[in-house]
């Protein structure tokens, strides 16, 4: 067997997902088990996504990883959890097929290259698509098929488990201590609500000041509102969200989405010391959306914000181009942020 034949390589892509019921807070930090269930929409493959290539060869001396062209430390515990779990699954499968030969190359070292087509760690869910893509690509390379794949991605980054499926996806918090039932599950496929549109308004592509992992740790330690949210609000909100999605009821979907985003950011303020993810521009977008909806007397557009100032807008195809025009009017792209603040009144002024 020559060197060429000993190299196997797989490339996959995974899109970002944007939560409409937010995950914020862990009950187990090592296994990444959440305090509450969450629900998101996975974007299409041609939008915000990660592309990952994994090669394995008996000639590789060690596992290595490059993120957006720069080599990173492979000893990162979350990366190690994912690699170990996938190799364990692959060995388990091989033992049932043939215990003597290494068909998939699972005993070989891997080289991983991963690139995002959008700014990393700017509150645009890069870890979600990143770990989902890593775990899925490894599973393809090593021939792993398992309903537990989302539990592996979850151990890379909580929100990553939801990017393994398209469409509307829920991450059920689960009950078991080992986290085996803390899995993602598709609620409806990507073709279920074809008129639904998503628009990202990039307010800032800078890296966020407080990472999600440490931010939610501080929230769990200090916010009483978080406990109330996890115990009382989210269980019924999950049911309602699934119902309004199944009914394709946009006004109800939009209202619930905005309320859940607002509650998540309220928890950030209730955290001590407080965490500020939204900035002036984010607040102006929130006001604009409410004024737009008030003008029509119905919820036509909804915003949601993650751990950063960038807005994600959900709307229906019929209202998209008009809303984009409204955004362009109030936020002309050719004017830079500072000048813009001086030149125009804040839209919530009246
Ligand atoms: C979400 N976010 O549901 C929420 C909304 C941010 C705000 O999941 O520590 O990067 O890796 O499990 O998944 C961001 O948190 O945190 C997140 P870890 P993750 O999308």
Coordinates of C-alpha atoms and ligand atoms in Angstrom, one line a residue:
X1 CA 0.0 0.0 0.0
X2 CA 1.5 3.3 -1.0
X3 CA 1.2 6.7 0.8
X4 CA -1.5 7.9 -1.5
X5 CA -3.8 5.1 -0.7
X6 CA -3.3 5.6 3.0
X7 CA -4.9 9.1 3.0
X8 CA -8.6 9.4 3.3
X9 CA -10.3 12.8 3.3
X10 CA -13.9 14.1 3.7
X11 CA -15.3 17.6 3.3
X12 CA -18.6 18.7 4.7
X13 CA -20.4 22.0 5.4
X14 CA -22.8 22.9 8.3
X15 CA -24.9 26.1 8.5
X16 CA -25.4 28.4 11.4
X17 CA -28.6 28.1 13.5
X18 CA -30.4 31.0 15.1
X19 CA -32.4 30.3 18.2
X20 CA -35.9 31.6 18.7
X21 CA -36.1 30.1 22.2
X22 CA -32.6 30.8 23.6
X23 CA -30.2 28.5 25.4
X24 CA -28.5 30.3 28.3
X25 CA -27.2 28.4 31.3
X26 CA -25.8 25.0 32.0
X27 CA -26.8 22.5 34.7
X28 CA -23.6 20.5 33.9
X29 CA -20.6 22.4 32.5
X30 CA -18.5 19.4 31.7
X31 CA -21.1 17.5 29.7
X32 CA -22.7 20.8 28.5
X33 CA -26.2 20.0 29.7
X34 CA -28.6 23.0 29.5
X35 CA -30.9 24.4 32.2
X36 CA -33.7 24.7 29.6
X37 CA -34.7 23.4 26.2
X38 CA -34.2 25.6 23.2
X39 CA -35.4 25.9 19.6
X40 CA -33.8 27.3 16.5
X41 CA -33.9 27.5 12.7
X42 CA -31.0 26.2 10.8
X43 CA -30.0 28.5 7.9
X44 CA -29.5 27.2 4.4
X45 CA -26.2 25.8 3.2
X46 CA -25.5 28.8 0.9
X47 CA -25.7 31.4 3.8
X48 CA -23.6 31.5 7.0
X49 CA -21.7 28.2 7.2
X50 CA -18.6 26.4 8.2
X51 CA -16.7 24.1 5.7
X52 CA -14.5 21.5 7.3
X53 CA -12.1 19.0 5.7
X54 CA -10.7 16.1 7.7
X55 CA -7.9 13.9 6.5
X56 CA -6.6 10.9 8.2
X57 CA -3.4 9.0 7.4
X58 CA -1.2 6.5 9.0
X59 CA 1.6 8.9 8.2
X60 CA 0.3 11.7 10.4
X61 CA 2.2 11.9 13.7
X62 CA -0.4 13.8 15.7
X63 CA -3.9 15.2 15.5
X64 CA -3.8 18.9 14.3
X65 CA -6.4 21.6 13.5
X66 CA -6.4 24.8 11.5
X67 CA -9.2 27.3 12.0
X68 CA -9.6 29.9 9.2
X69 CA -6.0 29.1 8.1
X70 CA -4.4 29.4 11.5
X71 CA -3.2 26.4 13.5
X72 CA -5.0 26.1 16.9
X73 CA -4.3 24.0 19.9
X74 CA -5.7 20.5 19.5
X75 CA -5.6 19.9 23.2
X76 CA -8.6 22.1 23.7
X77 CA -10.8 20.0 26.0
X78 CA -14.0 20.4 23.9
X79 CA -12.2 19.4 20.8
X80 CA -10.8 16.4 22.6
X81 CA -14.2 15.4 23.8
X82 CA -15.6 15.4 20.3
X83 CA -12.6 13.5 18.8
X84 CA -12.7 10.9 21.6
X85 CA -16.4 10.4 21.4
X86 CA -16.4 9.9 17.6
X87 CA -13.5 7.5 17.8
X88 CA -15.3 5.6 20.5
X89 CA -18.5 5.3 18.4
X90 CA -16.4 4.2 15.4
X91 CA -14.6 1.5 17.4
X92 CA -17.8 0.3 18.8
X93 CA -19.3 0.0 15.3
X94 CA -16.2 -1.7 13.9
X95 CA -16.1 -4.3 16.7
X96 CA -19.5 -5.4 15.6
X97 CA -18.4 -5.7 12.0
X98 CA -14.8 -6.9 12.1
X99 CA -12.6 -6.7 15.1
X100 CA -9.3 -7.4 13.3
X101 CA -9.0 -4.7 10.6
X102 CA -9.3 -0.9 10.9
X103 CA -11.6 -0.3 7.9
X104 CA -12.3 3.4 8.7
X105 CA -8.8 4.4 9.7
X106 CA -10.0 5.3 13.2
X107 CA -6.6 4.4 14.7
X108 CA -4.9 7.1 12.5
X109 CA -4.3 10.7 13.4
X110 CA -6.4 13.4 11.8
X111 CA -5.7 16.8 10.3
X112 CA -8.7 19.2 10.4
X113 CA -9.1 22.3 8.4
X114 CA -12.2 24.5 9.1
X115 CA -13.2 27.8 7.6
X116 CA -16.2 30.1 8.2
X117 CA -17.6 32.3 5.5
X118 CA -18.5 35.0 8.1
X119 CA -16.7 36.7 11.1
X120 CA -15.8 34.2 13.9
X121 CA -17.0 34.8 17.4
X122 CA -19.0 38.0 16.6
X123 CA -22.2 36.6 18.1
X124 CA -23.0 34.9 14.8
X125 CA -23.0 31.4 16.2
X126 CA -19.6 30.3 14.7
X127 CA -19.2 27.7 17.4
X128 CA -22.5 26.2 16.5
X129 CA -21.7 25.6 12.8
X130 CA -18.1 24.8 13.7
X131 CA -18.6 21.9 16.1
X132 CA -21.6 20.6 14.1
X133 CA -19.4 20.5 11.0
X134 CA -16.5 19.0 12.8
X135 CA -18.5 16.2 14.4
X136 CA -20.4 15.4 11.2
X137 CA -17.3 15.4 9.0
X138 CA -15.5 13.1 11.5
X139 CA -18.6 10.8 11.5
X140 CA -18.5 10.6 7.7
X141 CA -14.8 9.9 7.7
X142 CA -15.0 7.1 10.3
X143 CA -18.3 5.7 9.1
X144 CA -20.3 6.5 12.2
X145 CA -24.0 6.5 12.1
X146 CA -25.7 7.3 15.3
X147 CA -28.7 9.1 16.7
X148 CA -26.3 10.3 19.4
X149 CA -24.3 12.5 17.0
X150 CA -26.0 15.6 18.3
X151 CA -24.9 14.6 21.9
X152 CA -21.3 14.6 20.6
X153 CA -21.6 18.0 18.9
X154 CA -23.3 19.3 22.1
X155 CA -20.0 18.5 24.0
X156 CA -18.2 20.8 21.6
X157 CA -20.6 23.7 22.0
X158 CA -24.2 23.5 23.3
X159 CA -25.8 25.2 20.4
X160 CA -23.9 23.1 17.9
X161 CA -26.2 20.1 18.5
X162 CA -29.0 22.0 16.8
X163 CA -27.0 22.6 13.5
X164 CA -26.9 18.9 12.8
X165 CA -30.4 19.1 11.5
X166 CA -32.1 21.5 8.9
X167 CA -35.3 23.4 9.4
X168 CA -36.8 23.9 12.8
X169 CA -34.9 22.1 15.5
X170 CA -35.4 21.7 19.2
X171 CA -32.7 20.8 21.7
X172 CA -34.4 18.9 24.5
X173 CA -32.8 19.5 27.8
X174 CA -33.1 15.8 28.8
X175 CA -33.3 14.3 32.3
X176 CA -30.4 11.8 32.5
X177 CA -27.2 12.7 34.4
X178 CA -25.0 11.3 31.6
X179 CA -26.7 13.6 29.1
X180 CA -27.6 10.8 26.6
X181 CA -31.1 12.2 26.3
X182 CA -30.0 15.8 25.9
X183 CA -30.3 15.7 22.1
X184 CA -31.4 17.8 19.1
X185 CA -34.5 16.7 17.2
X186 CA -36.0 18.1 14.0
X187 CA -39.4 19.7 14.6
X188 CA -40.2 20.5 11.0
X189 CA -38.0 20.3 7.9
X190 CA -36.5 23.2 5.9
X191 CA -39.3 23.1 3.4
X192 CA -42.1 23.4 5.9
X193 CA -42.4 27.2 5.9
X194 CA -41.0 28.3 2.5
X195 CA -42.2 32.0 2.8
X196 CA -40.1 32.5 6.0
X197 CA -37.0 34.7 5.5
X198 CA -34.1 35.5 7.6
X199 CA -32.0 38.7 7.4
X200 CA -28.8 39.4 9.3
X201 CA -28.0 43.0 10.1
X202 CA -24.3 43.1 11.0
X203 CA -23.9 46.0 13.4
X204 CA -20.4 45.0 14.4
X205 CA -18.1 42.3 13.2
X206 CA -15.8 42.7 16.2
X207 CA -15.3 39.8 18.7
X208 CA -17.7 40.0 21.6
X209 CA -16.4 41.2 25.0
X210 CA -17.9 38.4 27.1
X211 CA -17.9 34.9 25.6
X212 CA -21.1 32.8 25.9
X213 CA -19.5 30.1 28.0
X214 CA -18.3 32.5 30.7
X215 CA -21.3 34.8 30.4
X216 CA -23.8 32.0 31.0
X217 CA -21.7 30.7 33.9
X218 CA -21.9 34.1 35.7
X219 CA -25.7 34.2 34.9
X220 CA -26.2 30.8 36.5
X221 CA -24.4 31.9 39.6
X222 CA -26.0 35.3 40.0
X223 CA -29.3 35.7 38.1
X224 CA -32.6 34.7 39.9
X225 CA -34.4 35.6 36.7
X226 CA -32.6 32.7 34.9
X227 CA -34.0 30.1 37.3
X228 CA -37.5 31.5 36.8
X229 CA -37.0 31.4 33.1
X230 CA -35.7 27.9 33.0
X231 CA -38.3 26.5 35.5
X232 CA -41.4 28.4 34.6
X233 CA -41.2 30.3 31.3
X234 CA -39.4 28.1 28.8
X235 CA -41.4 24.8 29.3
X236 CA -44.6 26.4 28.2
X237 CA -42.9 28.7 25.6
X238 CA -41.4 25.6 23.9
X239 CA -44.8 24.1 23.5
X240 CA -46.3 27.3 22.2
X241 CA -43.4 27.9 19.8
X242 CA -43.8 24.4 18.3
X243 CA -47.6 25.0 17.9
X244 CA -47.2 28.4 16.1
X245 CA -44.5 27.0 13.8
X246 CA -46.8 24.1 12.9
X247 CA -49.6 26.6 12.2
X248 CA -47.3 28.9 10.3
X249 CA -48.7 31.7 12.4
X250 CA -46.1 34.4 11.7
X251 CA -47.5 37.1 14.1
X252 CA -47.5 34.7 17.0
X253 CA -44.1 33.3 16.0
X254 CA -42.6 36.7 15.7
X255 CA -44.0 38.0 19.0
X256 CA -42.7 34.9 20.9
X257 CA -39.3 35.2 19.2
X258 CA -38.9 38.9 20.2
X259 CA -40.1 38.2 23.7
X260 CA -37.6 35.4 24.2
X261 CA -34.7 37.4 22.8
X262 CA -35.7 40.3 25.2
X263 CA -35.9 37.9 28.2
X264 CA -32.4 36.5 27.4
X265 CA -31.0 40.0 27.3
X266 CA -32.9 40.9 30.5
X267 CA -31.1 37.9 32.1
X268 CA -27.8 39.4 30.9
X269 CA -28.7 42.6 32.7
X270 CA -29.8 40.6 35.8
X271 CA -26.4 38.9 35.8
X272 CA -23.9 40.4 38.3
X273 CA -21.8 42.1 37.1
X274 CA -24.2 42.8 34.2
X275 CA -23.4 41.7 30.6
X276 CA -24.2 44.1 27.7
X277 CA -24.5 42.4 24.4
X278 CA -26.8 45.0 22.7
X279 CA -25.5 48.4 21.8
X280 CA -27.1 51.6 20.7
X281 CA -27.5 50.4 17.2
X282 CA -29.2 47.2 18.4
X283 CA -31.7 49.3 20.4
X284 CA -32.5 51.4 17.4
X285 CA -33.2 48.3 15.3
X286 CA -35.5 47.0 18.1
X287 CA -37.4 50.3 18.0
X288 CA -37.6 50.4 14.3
X289 CA -39.1 46.9 14.1
X290 CA -41.7 47.8 16.7
X291 CA -42.6 51.0 14.9
X292 CA -42.8 49.1 11.6
X293 CA -45.2 46.5 13.1
X294 CA -47.2 49.2 14.8
X295 CA -47.7 51.0 11.5
X296 CA -49.3 47.9 10.0
X297 CA -51.1 46.9 13.2
X298 CA -49.6 43.4 13.0
X299 CA -46.3 41.7 13.6
X300 CA -44.7 41.5 10.1
X301 CA -41.1 41.5 11.2
X302 CA -39.3 40.1 14.3
X303 CA -35.8 40.5 15.7
X304 CA -33.7 38.2 17.7
X305 CA -30.2 38.9 19.2
X306 CA -27.6 36.4 20.5
X307 CA -24.5 37.1 22.5
X308 CA -23.6 40.2 20.4
X309 CA -25.1 43.4 18.9
X310 CA -26.0 41.9 15.5
X311 CA -29.7 41.6 14.7
X312 CA -31.2 38.6 13.0
X313 CA -34.6 39.5 11.5
X314 CA -37.3 37.0 10.7
X315 CA -40.0 38.0 8.2
X316 CA -42.1 36.6 5.4
X317 CA -41.1 36.9 1.7
X318 CA -44.0 39.4 1.0
X319 CA -42.6 41.9 3.5
X320 CA -38.9 41.4 3.0
X321 CA -38.0 43.9 0.3
X322 CA -40.0 46.7 1.9
X323 CA -38.4 46.1 5.3
X324 CA -34.9 46.1 3.7
X325 CA -35.8 49.5 2.1
X326 CA -36.8 50.8 5.5
X327 CA -33.6 49.6 7.1
X328 CA -31.6 51.2 4.2
X329 CA -33.4 54.4 4.8
X330 CA -32.7 54.6 8.5
X331 CA -29.2 53.0 8.4
X332 CA -27.7 54.1 5.1
X333 CA -24.8 51.8 4.4
X334 CA -22.4 54.4 3.1
X335 CA -22.3 56.4 6.3
X336 CA -20.0 55.1 9.1
X337 CA -21.3 54.5 12.6
X338 CA -20.1 57.6 14.4
X339 CA -21.2 60.2 11.8
X340 CA -24.5 58.4 11.6
X341 CA -25.2 58.8 15.3
X342 CA -24.5 62.5 15.2
X343 CA -26.6 63.1 12.0
X344 CA -29.9 61.4 12.7
X345 CA -32.4 61.4 15.6
X346 CA -32.8 58.1 17.4
X347 CA -35.8 56.4 16.0
X348 CA -37.4 55.7 19.4
X349 CA -37.5 59.5 20.1
X350 CA -41.2 59.9 19.6
Ligands
LIG1 C1 -28.6 30.1 21.6 N1 -26.6 31.2 22.5 O1 -29.5 29.4 21.9 C2 -27.9 31.0 22.6 C3 -28.5 32.4 22.6 C4 -26.2 32.6 22.6 C5 -27.5 33.3 22.9 O2 -26.0 29.1 22.4 O3 -20.8 27.2 26.3 O4 -21.7 28.9 22.2 O5 -20.4 26.4 23.9 O6 -22.4 25.7 25.2 O7 -23.5 27.2 22.5 C6 -24.2 30.5 22.6 O8 -23.7 29.5 23.5 O9 -22.2 28.0 24.5 C7 -25.7 30.2 22.5 P1 -21.4 26.8 25.0 P2 -22.7 28.4 23.0 O10 -28.1 30.0 20.4

